[in-house]
Coordinates of N, CA and C in Angstrom, one line a residue:
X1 N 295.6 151.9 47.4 CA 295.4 151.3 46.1 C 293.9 151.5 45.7
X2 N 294.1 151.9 44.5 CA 292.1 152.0 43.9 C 291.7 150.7 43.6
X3 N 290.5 150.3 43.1 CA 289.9 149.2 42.9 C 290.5 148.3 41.3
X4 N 291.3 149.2 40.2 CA 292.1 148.6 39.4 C 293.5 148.0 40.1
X5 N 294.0 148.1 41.3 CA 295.1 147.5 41.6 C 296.3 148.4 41.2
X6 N 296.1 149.6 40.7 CA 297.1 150.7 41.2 C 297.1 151.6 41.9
X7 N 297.8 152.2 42.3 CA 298.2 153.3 43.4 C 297.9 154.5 42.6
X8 N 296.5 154.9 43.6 CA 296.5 156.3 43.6 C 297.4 157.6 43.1
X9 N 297.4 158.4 42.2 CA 298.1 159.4 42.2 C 298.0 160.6 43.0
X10 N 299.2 161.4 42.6 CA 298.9 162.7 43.6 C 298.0 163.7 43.5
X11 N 297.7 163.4 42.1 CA 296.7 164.0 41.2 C 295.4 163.9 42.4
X12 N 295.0 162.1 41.8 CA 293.7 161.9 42.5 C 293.5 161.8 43.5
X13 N 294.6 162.1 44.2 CA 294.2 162.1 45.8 C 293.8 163.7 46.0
X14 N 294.8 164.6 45.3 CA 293.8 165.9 45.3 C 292.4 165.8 44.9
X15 N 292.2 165.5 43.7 CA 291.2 165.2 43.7 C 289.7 164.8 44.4
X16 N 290.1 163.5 45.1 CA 289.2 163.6 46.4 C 289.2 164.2 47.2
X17 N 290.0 164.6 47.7 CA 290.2 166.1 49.0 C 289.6 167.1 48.3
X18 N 289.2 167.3 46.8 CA 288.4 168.3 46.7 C 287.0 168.1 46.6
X19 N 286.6 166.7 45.6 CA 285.2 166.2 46.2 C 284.4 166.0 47.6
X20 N 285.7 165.5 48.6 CA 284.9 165.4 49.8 C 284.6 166.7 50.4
X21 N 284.8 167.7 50.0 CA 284.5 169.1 50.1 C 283.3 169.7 49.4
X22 N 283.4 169.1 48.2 CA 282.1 169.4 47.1 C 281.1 168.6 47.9
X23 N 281.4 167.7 48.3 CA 280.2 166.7 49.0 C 279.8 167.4 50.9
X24 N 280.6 167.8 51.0 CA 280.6 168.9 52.4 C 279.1 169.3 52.3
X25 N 279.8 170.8 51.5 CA 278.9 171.7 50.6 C 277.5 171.0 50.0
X26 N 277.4 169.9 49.9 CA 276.0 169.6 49.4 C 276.2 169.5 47.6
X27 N 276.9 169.4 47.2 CA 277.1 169.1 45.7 C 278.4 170.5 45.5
X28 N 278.1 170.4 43.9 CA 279.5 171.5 43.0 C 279.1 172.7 43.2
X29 N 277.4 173.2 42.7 CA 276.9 174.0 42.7 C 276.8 175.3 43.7
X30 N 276.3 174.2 45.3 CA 276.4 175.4 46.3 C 278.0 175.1 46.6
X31 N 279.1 173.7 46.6 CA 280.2 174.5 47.1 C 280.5 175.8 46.3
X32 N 280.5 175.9 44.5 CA 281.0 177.1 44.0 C 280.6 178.4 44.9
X33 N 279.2 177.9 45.2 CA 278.5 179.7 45.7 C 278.9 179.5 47.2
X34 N 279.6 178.7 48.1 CA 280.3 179.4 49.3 C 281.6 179.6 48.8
X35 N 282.2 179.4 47.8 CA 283.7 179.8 47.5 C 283.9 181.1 46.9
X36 N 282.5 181.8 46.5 CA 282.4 182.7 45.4 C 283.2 182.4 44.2
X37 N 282.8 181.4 43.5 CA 283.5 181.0 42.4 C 282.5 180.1 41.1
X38 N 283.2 180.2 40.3 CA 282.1 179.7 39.5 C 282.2 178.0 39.3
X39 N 281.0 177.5 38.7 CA 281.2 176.4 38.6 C 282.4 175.8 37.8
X40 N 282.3 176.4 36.8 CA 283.3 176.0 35.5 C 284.7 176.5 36.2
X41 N 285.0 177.4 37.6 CA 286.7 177.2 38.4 C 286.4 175.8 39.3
X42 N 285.8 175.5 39.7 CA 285.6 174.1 40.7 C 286.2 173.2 39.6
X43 N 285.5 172.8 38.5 CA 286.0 171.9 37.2 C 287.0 172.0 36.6
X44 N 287.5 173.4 36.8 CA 288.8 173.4 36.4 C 289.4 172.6 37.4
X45 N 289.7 173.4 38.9 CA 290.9 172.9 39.7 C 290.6 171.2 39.5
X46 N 289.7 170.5 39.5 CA 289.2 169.5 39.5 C 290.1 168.7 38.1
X47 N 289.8 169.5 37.1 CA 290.7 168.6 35.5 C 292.2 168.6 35.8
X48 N 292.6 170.1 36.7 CA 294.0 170.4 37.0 C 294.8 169.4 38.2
X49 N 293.6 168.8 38.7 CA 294.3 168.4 39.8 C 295.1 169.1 41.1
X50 N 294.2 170.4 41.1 CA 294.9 171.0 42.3 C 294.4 172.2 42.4
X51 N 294.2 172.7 43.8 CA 293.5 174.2 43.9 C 295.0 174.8 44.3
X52 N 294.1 176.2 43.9 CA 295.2 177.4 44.1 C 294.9 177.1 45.5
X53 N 296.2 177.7 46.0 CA 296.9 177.9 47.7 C 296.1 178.6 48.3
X54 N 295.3 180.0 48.0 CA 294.0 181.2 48.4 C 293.3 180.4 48.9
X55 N 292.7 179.7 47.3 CA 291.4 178.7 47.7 C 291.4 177.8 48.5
X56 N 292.6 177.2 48.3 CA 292.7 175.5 49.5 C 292.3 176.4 51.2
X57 N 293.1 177.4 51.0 CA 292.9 177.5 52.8 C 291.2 178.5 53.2
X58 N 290.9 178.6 52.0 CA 289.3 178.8 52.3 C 288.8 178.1 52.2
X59 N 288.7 177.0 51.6 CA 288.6 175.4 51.5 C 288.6 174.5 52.9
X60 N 289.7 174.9 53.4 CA 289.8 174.4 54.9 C 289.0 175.0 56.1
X61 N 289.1 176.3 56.1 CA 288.3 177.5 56.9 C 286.9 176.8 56.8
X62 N 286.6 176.6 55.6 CA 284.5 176.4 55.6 C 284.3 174.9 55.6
X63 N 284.8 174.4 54.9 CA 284.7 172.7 55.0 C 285.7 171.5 55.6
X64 N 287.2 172.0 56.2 CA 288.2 171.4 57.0 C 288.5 170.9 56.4
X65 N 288.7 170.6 55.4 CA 289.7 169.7 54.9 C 291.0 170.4 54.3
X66 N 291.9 169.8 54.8 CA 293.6 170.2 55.0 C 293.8 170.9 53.7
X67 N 294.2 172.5 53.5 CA 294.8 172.6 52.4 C 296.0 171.7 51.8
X68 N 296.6 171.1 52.6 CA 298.0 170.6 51.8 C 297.3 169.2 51.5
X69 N 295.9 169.2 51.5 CA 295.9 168.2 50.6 C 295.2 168.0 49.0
X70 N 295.4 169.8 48.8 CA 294.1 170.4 47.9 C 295.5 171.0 46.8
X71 N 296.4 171.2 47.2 CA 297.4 172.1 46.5 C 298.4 171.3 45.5
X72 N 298.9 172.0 44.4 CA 299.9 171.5 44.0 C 301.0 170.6 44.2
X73 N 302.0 170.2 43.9 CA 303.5 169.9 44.1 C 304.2 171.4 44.1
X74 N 305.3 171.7 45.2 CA 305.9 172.5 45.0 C 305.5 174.0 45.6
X75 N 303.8 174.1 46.0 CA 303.5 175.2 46.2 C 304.0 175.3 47.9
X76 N 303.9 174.1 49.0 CA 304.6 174.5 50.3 C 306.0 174.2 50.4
X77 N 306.7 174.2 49.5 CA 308.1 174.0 49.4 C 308.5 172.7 50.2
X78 N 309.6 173.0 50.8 CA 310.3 172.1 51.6 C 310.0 171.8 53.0
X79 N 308.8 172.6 53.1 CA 308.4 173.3 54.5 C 307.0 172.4 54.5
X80 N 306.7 171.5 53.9 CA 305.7 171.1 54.2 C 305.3 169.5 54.5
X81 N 307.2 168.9 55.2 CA 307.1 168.0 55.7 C 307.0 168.7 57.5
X82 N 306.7 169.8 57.7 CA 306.5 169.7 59.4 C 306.6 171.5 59.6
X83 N 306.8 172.1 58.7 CA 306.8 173.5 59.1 C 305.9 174.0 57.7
X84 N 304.8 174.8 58.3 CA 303.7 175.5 57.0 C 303.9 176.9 56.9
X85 N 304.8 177.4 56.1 CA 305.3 178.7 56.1 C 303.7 179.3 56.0
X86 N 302.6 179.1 55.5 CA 301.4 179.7 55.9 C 300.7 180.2 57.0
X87 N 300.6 179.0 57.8 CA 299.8 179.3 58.8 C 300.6 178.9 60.2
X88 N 302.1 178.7 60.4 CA 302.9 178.6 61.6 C 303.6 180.3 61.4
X89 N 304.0 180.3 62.6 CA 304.9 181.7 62.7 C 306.2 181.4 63.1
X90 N 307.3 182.5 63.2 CA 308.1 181.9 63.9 C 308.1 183.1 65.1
X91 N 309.5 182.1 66.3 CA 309.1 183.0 67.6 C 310.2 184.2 67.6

């Protein structure tokens, strides 16, 4: 629950998973310049409420924090209550 007494959306929970990354990074500025991206794509995914799937897992790679908590609805399918067609293989 946020401090108005509703529940978080899915939205702003991406949201923060992308801030505490921007805050990683040292601000928006240098995370853009280790993402190679501009500032004005950070504020987008940021208005959007979600990074592209590329970016989340370079997101993770430099600053750890979990792509599946940076991405859309819909982008790990059904596979992303316990199998990450991303980064699992099969045997």
């Amino acid at each position: 629950m946020s401090g108005t007494g509703r529940a978080i959306t899915a939205n702003e929970k991406r949201v923060l998973a992308l801030d505490e990354a921007i805050a990683k990074a040292g601000g928006i500025v240098l995370f853009a310049a280790s993402m190679g991206a501009s500032c004005r794509q950070v504020y987008s995914w940021r208005a959007d409420g979600y990074v592209p799937i590329e970016r989340a897992i370079a997101i993770e790679a430099i600053f750890g924090v979990d792509h599946k908590r940076l991405v859309g609805p819909g982008v790990l399918g059904p596979w992303s209550g316990g199998f990450d067609v991303l980064t699992d293989e099969l045997d």
